[in-house]
PDB file of C-alpha atoms in Angstrom:
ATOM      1  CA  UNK M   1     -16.913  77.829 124.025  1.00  0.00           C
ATOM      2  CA  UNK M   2     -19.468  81.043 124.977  1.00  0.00           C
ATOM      3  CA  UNK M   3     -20.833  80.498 121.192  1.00  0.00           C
ATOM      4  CA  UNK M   4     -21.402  77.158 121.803  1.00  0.00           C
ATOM      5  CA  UNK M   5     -23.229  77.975 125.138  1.00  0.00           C
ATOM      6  CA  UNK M   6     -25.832  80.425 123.291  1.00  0.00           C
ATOM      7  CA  UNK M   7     -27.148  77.561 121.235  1.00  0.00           C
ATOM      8  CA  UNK M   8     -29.487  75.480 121.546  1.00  0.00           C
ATOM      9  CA  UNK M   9     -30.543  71.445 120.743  1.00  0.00           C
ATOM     10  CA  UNK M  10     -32.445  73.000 117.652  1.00  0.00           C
ATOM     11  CA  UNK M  11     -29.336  74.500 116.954  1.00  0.00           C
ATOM     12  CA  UNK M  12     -27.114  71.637 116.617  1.00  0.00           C
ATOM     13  CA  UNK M  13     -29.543  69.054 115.753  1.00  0.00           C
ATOM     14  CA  UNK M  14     -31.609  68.716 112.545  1.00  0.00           C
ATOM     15  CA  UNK M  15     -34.634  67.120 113.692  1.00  0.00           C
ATOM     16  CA  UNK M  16     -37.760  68.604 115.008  1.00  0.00           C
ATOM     17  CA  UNK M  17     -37.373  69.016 118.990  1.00  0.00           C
ATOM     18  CA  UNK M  18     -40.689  66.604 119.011  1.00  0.00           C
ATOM     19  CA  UNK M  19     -38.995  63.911 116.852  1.00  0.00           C
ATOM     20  CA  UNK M  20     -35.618  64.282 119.206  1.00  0.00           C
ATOM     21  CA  UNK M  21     -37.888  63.496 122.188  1.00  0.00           C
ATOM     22  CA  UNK M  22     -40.543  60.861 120.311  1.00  0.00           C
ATOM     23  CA  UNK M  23     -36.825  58.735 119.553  1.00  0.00           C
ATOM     24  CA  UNK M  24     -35.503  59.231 123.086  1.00  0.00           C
ATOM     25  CA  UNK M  25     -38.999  58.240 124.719  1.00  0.00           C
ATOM     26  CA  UNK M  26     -38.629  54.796 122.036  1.00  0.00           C
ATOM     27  CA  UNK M  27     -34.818  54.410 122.571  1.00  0.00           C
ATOM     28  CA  UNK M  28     -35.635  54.155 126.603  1.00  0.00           C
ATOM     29  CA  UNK M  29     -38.920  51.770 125.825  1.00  0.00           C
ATOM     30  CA  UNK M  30     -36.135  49.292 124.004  1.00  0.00           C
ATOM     31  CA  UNK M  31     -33.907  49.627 126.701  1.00  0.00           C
ATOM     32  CA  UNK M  32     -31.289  50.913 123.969  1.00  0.00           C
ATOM     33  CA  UNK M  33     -28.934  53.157 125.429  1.00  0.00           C
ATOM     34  CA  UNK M  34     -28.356  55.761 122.730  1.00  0.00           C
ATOM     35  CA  UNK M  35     -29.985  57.261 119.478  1.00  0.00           C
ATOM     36  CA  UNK M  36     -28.751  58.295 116.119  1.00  0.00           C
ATOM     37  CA  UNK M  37     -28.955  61.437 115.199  1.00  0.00           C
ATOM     38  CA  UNK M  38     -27.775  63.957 112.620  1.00  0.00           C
ATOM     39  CA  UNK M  39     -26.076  67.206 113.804  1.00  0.00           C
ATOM     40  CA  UNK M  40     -24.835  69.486 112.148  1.00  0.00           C
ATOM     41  CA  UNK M  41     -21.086  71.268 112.629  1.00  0.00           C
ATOM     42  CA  UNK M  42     -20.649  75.119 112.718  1.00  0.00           C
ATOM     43  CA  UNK M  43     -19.618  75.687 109.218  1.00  0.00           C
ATOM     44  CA  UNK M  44     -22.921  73.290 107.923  1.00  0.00           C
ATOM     45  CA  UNK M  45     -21.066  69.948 107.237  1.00  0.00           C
ATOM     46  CA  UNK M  46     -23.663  67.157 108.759  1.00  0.00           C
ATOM     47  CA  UNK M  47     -22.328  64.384 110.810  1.00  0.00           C
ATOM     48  CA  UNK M  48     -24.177  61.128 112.252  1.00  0.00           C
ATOM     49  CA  UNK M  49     -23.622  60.597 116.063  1.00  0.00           C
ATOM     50  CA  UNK M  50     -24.703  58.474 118.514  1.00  0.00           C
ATOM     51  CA  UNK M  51     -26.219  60.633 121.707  1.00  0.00           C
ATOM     52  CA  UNK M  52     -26.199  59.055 124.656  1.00  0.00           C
ATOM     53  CA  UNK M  53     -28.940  60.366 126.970  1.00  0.00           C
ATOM     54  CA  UNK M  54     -29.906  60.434 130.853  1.00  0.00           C
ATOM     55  CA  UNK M  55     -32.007  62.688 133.088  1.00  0.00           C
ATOM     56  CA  UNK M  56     -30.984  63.890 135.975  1.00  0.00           C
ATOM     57  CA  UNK M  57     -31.288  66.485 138.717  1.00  0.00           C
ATOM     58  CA  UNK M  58     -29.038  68.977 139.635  1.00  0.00           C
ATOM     59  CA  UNK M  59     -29.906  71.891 142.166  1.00  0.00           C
ATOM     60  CA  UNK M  60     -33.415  71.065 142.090  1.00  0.00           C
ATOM     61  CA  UNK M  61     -33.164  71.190 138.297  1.00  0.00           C
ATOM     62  CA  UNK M  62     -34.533  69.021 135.509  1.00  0.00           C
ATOM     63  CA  UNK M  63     -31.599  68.442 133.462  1.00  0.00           C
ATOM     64  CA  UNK M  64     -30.459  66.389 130.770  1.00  0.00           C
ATOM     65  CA  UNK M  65     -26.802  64.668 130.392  1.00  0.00           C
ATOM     66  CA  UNK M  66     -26.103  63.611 126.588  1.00  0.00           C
ATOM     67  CA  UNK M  67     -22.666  62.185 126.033  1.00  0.00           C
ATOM     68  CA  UNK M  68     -22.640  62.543 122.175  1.00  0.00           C
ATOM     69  CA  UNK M  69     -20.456  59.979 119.958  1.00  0.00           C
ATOM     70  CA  UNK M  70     -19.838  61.031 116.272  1.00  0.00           C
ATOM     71  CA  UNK M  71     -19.562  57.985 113.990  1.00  0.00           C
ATOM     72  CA  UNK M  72     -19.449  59.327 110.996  1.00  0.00           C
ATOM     73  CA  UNK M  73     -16.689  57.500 109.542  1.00  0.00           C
ATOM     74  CA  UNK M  74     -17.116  54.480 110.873  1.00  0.00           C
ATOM     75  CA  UNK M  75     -20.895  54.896 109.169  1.00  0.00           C
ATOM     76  CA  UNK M  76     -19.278  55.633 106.044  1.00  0.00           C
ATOM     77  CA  UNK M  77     -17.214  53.461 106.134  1.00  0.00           C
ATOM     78  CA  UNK M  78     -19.966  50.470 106.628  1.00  0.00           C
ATOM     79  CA  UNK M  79     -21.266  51.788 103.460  1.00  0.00           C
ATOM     80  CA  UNK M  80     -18.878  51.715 101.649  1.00  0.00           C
ATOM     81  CA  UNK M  81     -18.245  48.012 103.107  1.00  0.00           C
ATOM     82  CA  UNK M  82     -21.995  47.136 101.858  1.00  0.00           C
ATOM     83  CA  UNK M  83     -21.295  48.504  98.480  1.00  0.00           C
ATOM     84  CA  UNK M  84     -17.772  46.971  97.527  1.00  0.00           C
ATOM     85  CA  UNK M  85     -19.995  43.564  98.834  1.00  0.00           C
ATOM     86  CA  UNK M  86     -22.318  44.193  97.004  1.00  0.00           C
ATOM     87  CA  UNK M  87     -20.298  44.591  93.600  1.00  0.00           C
ATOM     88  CA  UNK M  88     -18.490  41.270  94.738  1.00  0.00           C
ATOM     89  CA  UNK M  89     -21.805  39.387  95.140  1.00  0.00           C
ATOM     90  CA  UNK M  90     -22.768  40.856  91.612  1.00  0.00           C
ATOM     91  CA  UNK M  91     -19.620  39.252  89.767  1.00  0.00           C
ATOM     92  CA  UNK M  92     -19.961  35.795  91.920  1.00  0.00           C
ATOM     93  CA  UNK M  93     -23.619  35.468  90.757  1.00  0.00           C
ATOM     94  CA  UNK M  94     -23.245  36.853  87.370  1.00  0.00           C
ATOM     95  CA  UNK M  95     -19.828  34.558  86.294  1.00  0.00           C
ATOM     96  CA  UNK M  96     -20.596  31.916  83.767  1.00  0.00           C
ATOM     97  CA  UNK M  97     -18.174  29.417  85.722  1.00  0.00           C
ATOM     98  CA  UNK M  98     -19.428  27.362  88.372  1.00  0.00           C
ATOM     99  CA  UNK M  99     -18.243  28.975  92.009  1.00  0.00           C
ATOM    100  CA  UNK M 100     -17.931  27.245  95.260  1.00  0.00           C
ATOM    101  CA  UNK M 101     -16.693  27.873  98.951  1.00  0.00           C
ATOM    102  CA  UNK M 102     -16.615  25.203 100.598  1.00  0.00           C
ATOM    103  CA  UNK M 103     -14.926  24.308 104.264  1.00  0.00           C
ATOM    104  CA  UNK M 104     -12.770  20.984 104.817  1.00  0.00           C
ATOM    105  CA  UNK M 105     -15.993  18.624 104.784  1.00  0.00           C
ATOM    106  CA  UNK M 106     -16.984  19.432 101.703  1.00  0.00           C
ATOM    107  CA  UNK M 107     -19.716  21.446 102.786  1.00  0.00           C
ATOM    108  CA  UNK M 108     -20.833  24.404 100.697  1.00  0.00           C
ATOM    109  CA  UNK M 109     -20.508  27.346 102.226  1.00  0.00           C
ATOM    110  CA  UNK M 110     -21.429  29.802  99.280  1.00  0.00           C
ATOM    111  CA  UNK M 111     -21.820  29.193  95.727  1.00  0.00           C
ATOM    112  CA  UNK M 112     -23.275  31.203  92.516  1.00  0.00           C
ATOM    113  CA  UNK M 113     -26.260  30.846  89.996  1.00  0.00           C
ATOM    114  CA  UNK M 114     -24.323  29.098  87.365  1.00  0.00           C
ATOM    115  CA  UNK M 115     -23.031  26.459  90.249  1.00  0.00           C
ATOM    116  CA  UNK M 116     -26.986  26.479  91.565  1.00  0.00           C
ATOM    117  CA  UNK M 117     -28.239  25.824  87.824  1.00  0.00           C
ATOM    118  CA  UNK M 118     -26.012  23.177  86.983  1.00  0.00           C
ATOM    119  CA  UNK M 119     -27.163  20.962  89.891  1.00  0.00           C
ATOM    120  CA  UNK M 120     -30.754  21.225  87.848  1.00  0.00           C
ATOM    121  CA  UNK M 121     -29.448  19.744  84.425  1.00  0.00           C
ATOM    122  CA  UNK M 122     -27.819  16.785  85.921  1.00  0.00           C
ATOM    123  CA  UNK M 123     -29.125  13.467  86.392  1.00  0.00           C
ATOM    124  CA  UNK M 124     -30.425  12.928  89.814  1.00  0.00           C
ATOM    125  CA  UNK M 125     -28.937   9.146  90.134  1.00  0.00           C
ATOM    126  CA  UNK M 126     -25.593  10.459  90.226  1.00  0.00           C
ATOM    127  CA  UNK M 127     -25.580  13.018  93.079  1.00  0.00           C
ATOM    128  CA  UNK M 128     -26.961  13.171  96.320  1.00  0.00           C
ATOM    129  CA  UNK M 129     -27.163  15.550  99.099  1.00  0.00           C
ATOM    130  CA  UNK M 130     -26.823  19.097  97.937  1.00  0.00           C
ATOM    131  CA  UNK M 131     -25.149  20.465 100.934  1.00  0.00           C
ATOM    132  CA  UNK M 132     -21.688  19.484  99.820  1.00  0.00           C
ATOM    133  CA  UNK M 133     -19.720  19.442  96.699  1.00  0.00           C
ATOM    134  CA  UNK M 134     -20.084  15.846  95.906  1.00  0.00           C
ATOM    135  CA  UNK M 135     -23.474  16.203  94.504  1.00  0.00           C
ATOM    136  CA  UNK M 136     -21.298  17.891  91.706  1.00  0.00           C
ATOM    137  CA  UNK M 137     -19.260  14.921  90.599  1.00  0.00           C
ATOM    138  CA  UNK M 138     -20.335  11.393  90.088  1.00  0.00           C
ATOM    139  CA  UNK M 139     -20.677   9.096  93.291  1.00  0.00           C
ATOM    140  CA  UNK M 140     -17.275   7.556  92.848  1.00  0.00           C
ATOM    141  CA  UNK M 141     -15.199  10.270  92.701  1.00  0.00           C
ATOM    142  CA  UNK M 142     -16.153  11.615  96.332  1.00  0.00           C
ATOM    143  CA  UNK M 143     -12.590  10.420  97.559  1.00  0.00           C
ATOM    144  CA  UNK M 144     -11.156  12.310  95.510  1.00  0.00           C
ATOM    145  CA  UNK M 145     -12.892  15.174  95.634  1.00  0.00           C
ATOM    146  CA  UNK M 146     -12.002  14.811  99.944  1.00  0.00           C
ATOM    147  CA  UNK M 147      -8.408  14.414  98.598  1.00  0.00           C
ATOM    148  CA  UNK M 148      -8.289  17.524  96.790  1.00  0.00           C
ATOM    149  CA  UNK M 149     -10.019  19.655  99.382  1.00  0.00           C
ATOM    150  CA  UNK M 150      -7.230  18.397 101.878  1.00  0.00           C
ATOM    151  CA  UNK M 151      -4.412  18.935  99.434  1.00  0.00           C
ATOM    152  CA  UNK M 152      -5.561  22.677  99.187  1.00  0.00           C
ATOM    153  CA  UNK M 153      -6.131  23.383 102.442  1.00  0.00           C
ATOM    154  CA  UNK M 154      -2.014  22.571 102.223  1.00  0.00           C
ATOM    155  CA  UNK M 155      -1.941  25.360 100.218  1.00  0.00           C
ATOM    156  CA  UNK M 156      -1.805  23.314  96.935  1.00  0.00           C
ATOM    157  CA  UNK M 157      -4.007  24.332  93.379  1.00  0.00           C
ATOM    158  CA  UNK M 158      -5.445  21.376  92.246  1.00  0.00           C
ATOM    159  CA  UNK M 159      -7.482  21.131  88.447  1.00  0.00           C
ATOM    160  CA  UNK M 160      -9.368  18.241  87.839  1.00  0.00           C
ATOM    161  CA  UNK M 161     -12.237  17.226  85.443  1.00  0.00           C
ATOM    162  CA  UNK M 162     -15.377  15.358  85.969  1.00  0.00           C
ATOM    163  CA  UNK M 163     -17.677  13.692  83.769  1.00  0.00           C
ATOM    164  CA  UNK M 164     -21.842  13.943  84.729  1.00  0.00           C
ATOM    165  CA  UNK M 165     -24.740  12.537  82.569  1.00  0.00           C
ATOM    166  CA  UNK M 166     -27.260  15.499  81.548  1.00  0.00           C
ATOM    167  CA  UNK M 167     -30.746  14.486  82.641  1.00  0.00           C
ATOM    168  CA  UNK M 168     -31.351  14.085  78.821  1.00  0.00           C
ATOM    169  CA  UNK M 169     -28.259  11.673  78.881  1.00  0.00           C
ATOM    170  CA  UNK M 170     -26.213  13.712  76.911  1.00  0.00           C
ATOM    171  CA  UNK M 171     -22.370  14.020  78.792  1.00  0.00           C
ATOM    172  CA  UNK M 172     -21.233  17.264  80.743  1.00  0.00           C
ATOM    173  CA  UNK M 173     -16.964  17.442  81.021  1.00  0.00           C
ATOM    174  CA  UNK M 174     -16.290  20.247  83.511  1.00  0.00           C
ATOM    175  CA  UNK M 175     -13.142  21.177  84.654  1.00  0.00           C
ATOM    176  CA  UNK M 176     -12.540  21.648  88.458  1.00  0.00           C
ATOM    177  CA  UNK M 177     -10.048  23.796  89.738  1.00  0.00           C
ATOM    178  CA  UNK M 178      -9.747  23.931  94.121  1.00  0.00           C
ATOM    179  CA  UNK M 179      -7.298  26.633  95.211  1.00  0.00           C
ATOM    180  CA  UNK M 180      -6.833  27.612  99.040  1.00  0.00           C
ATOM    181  CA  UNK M 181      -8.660  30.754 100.442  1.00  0.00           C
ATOM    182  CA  UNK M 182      -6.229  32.557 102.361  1.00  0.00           C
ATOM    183  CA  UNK M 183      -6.428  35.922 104.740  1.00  0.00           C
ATOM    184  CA  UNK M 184      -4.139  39.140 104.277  1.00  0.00           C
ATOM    185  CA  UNK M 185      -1.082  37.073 106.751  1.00  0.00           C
ATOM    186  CA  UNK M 186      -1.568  33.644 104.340  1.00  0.00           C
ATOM    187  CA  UNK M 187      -3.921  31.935 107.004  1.00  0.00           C
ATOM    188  CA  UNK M 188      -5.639  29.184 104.839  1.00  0.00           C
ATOM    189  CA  UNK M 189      -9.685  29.599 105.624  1.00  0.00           C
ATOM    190  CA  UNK M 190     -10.827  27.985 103.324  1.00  0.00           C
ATOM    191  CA  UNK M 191     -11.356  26.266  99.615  1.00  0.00           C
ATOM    192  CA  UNK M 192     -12.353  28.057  96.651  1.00  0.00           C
ATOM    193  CA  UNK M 193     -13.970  25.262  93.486  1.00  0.00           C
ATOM    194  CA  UNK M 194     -14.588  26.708  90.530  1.00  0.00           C
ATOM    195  CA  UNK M 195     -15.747  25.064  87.592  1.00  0.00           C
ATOM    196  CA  UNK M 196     -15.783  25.409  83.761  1.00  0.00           C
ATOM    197  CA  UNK M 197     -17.814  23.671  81.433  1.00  0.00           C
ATOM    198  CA  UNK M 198     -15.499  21.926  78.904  1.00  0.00           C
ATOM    199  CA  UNK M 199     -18.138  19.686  76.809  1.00  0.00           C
ATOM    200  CA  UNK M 200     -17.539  21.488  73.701  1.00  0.00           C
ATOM    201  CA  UNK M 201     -13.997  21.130  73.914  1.00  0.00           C
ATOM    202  CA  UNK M 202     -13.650  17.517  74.575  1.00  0.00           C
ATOM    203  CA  UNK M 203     -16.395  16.586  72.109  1.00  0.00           C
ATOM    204  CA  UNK M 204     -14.684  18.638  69.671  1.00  0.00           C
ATOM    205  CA  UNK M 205     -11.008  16.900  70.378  1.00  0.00           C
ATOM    206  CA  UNK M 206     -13.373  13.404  70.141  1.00  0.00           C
ATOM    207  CA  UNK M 207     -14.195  14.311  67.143  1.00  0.00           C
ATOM    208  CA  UNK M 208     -11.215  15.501  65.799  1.00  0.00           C
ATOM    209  CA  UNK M 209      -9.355  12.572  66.753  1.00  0.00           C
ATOM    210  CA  UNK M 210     -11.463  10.209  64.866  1.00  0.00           C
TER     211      UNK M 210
END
């Protein structure tokens, strides 16, 4: 406690004293009630806190009242949040199968670059609005593609495949699986579509059949 007395703010924190007050003068003109800064502990470990800052007097004394939150973990923590999302976001946009989330209307709520691409190759006439899923399966199949949503929001996998003319008019098979999204306790959230493109495979079995 008496070491901690002698020392001072330039002590403790690792910013010019004209930068501490330059952030506490901007803080107050945003009407934000703290400001990050980096101290650093006794032994020289660093640690990001959140100082919370008034002035008041006290025996005819200009002082200063900081209550001074460290949030260290909590920031690394965030980081480490942004970077595991990150890495997720990396293998949804860089998957050769088509991905989808999509709620219990349909709607798209997420999808990758091989879903976003395929909507470019096929022909126009057969889809519509590209908002939902049904612009990724021919016109008369959007009942079923309702069904399936609903059946896996039940918690039920579903694969189906779907037949689309390529602008050029060649065919496109892909295979459609929909399997339930579901939180740590089994909460069902929401529908995950993904999507393979089979045309090689069934114009090879059409081919081997005749």
């Amino acid at each position: 406690y008496e070491e901690f007395l002698g020392l001072s703010l330039v002590d403790i924190n690792m910013l010019p004293p004209d930068d501490v007050e330059s952030m506490i003068m901007e803080s107050r003109a945003l009407d934000q009630p703290y400001v990050h800064f980096p101290h650093r502990l006794k032994f020289g470990e660093v640690r990001e806190v959140a100082d919370y800052t008034n002035d008041m007097t006290l025996n005819n004394r200009h002082m200063r009242f900081s209550i001074i939150y460290d949030y260290s973990d909590r920031h690394e923590a965030e980081e480490a949040l942004k970077h595991s999302e990150a890495n997720l976001r990396a293998i949804f946009d860089n998957t050769s199968q088509l991905m989808f989330l999509v709620d219990d209307t349909a709607n798209i709520v997420a999808m990758n670059r091989a879903a976003e691409q395929l909507n470019e190759l096929v022909d126009p006439r057969q889809s519509s609005n590209s908002d939902t899923l049904h612009s990724y399966h021919i016109k008369a199949d959007r009942y079923l593609v309702a069904k399936y949503i609903q059946r896996a929001l039940q918690g039920e996998s579903i694969s189906y495949e779907s037949l689309l003319t390529r602008k050029n008019g060649q065919p496109l098979y892909i295979n459609y699986r929909y399997v339930p999204v579901k939180t740590p306790d089994d909460e069902i959230i929401g529908v995950s579509v993904t999507g393979q493109d089979i045309t090689s495979l069934k114009l090879s079995q059409g081919a081997l059949s005749r």
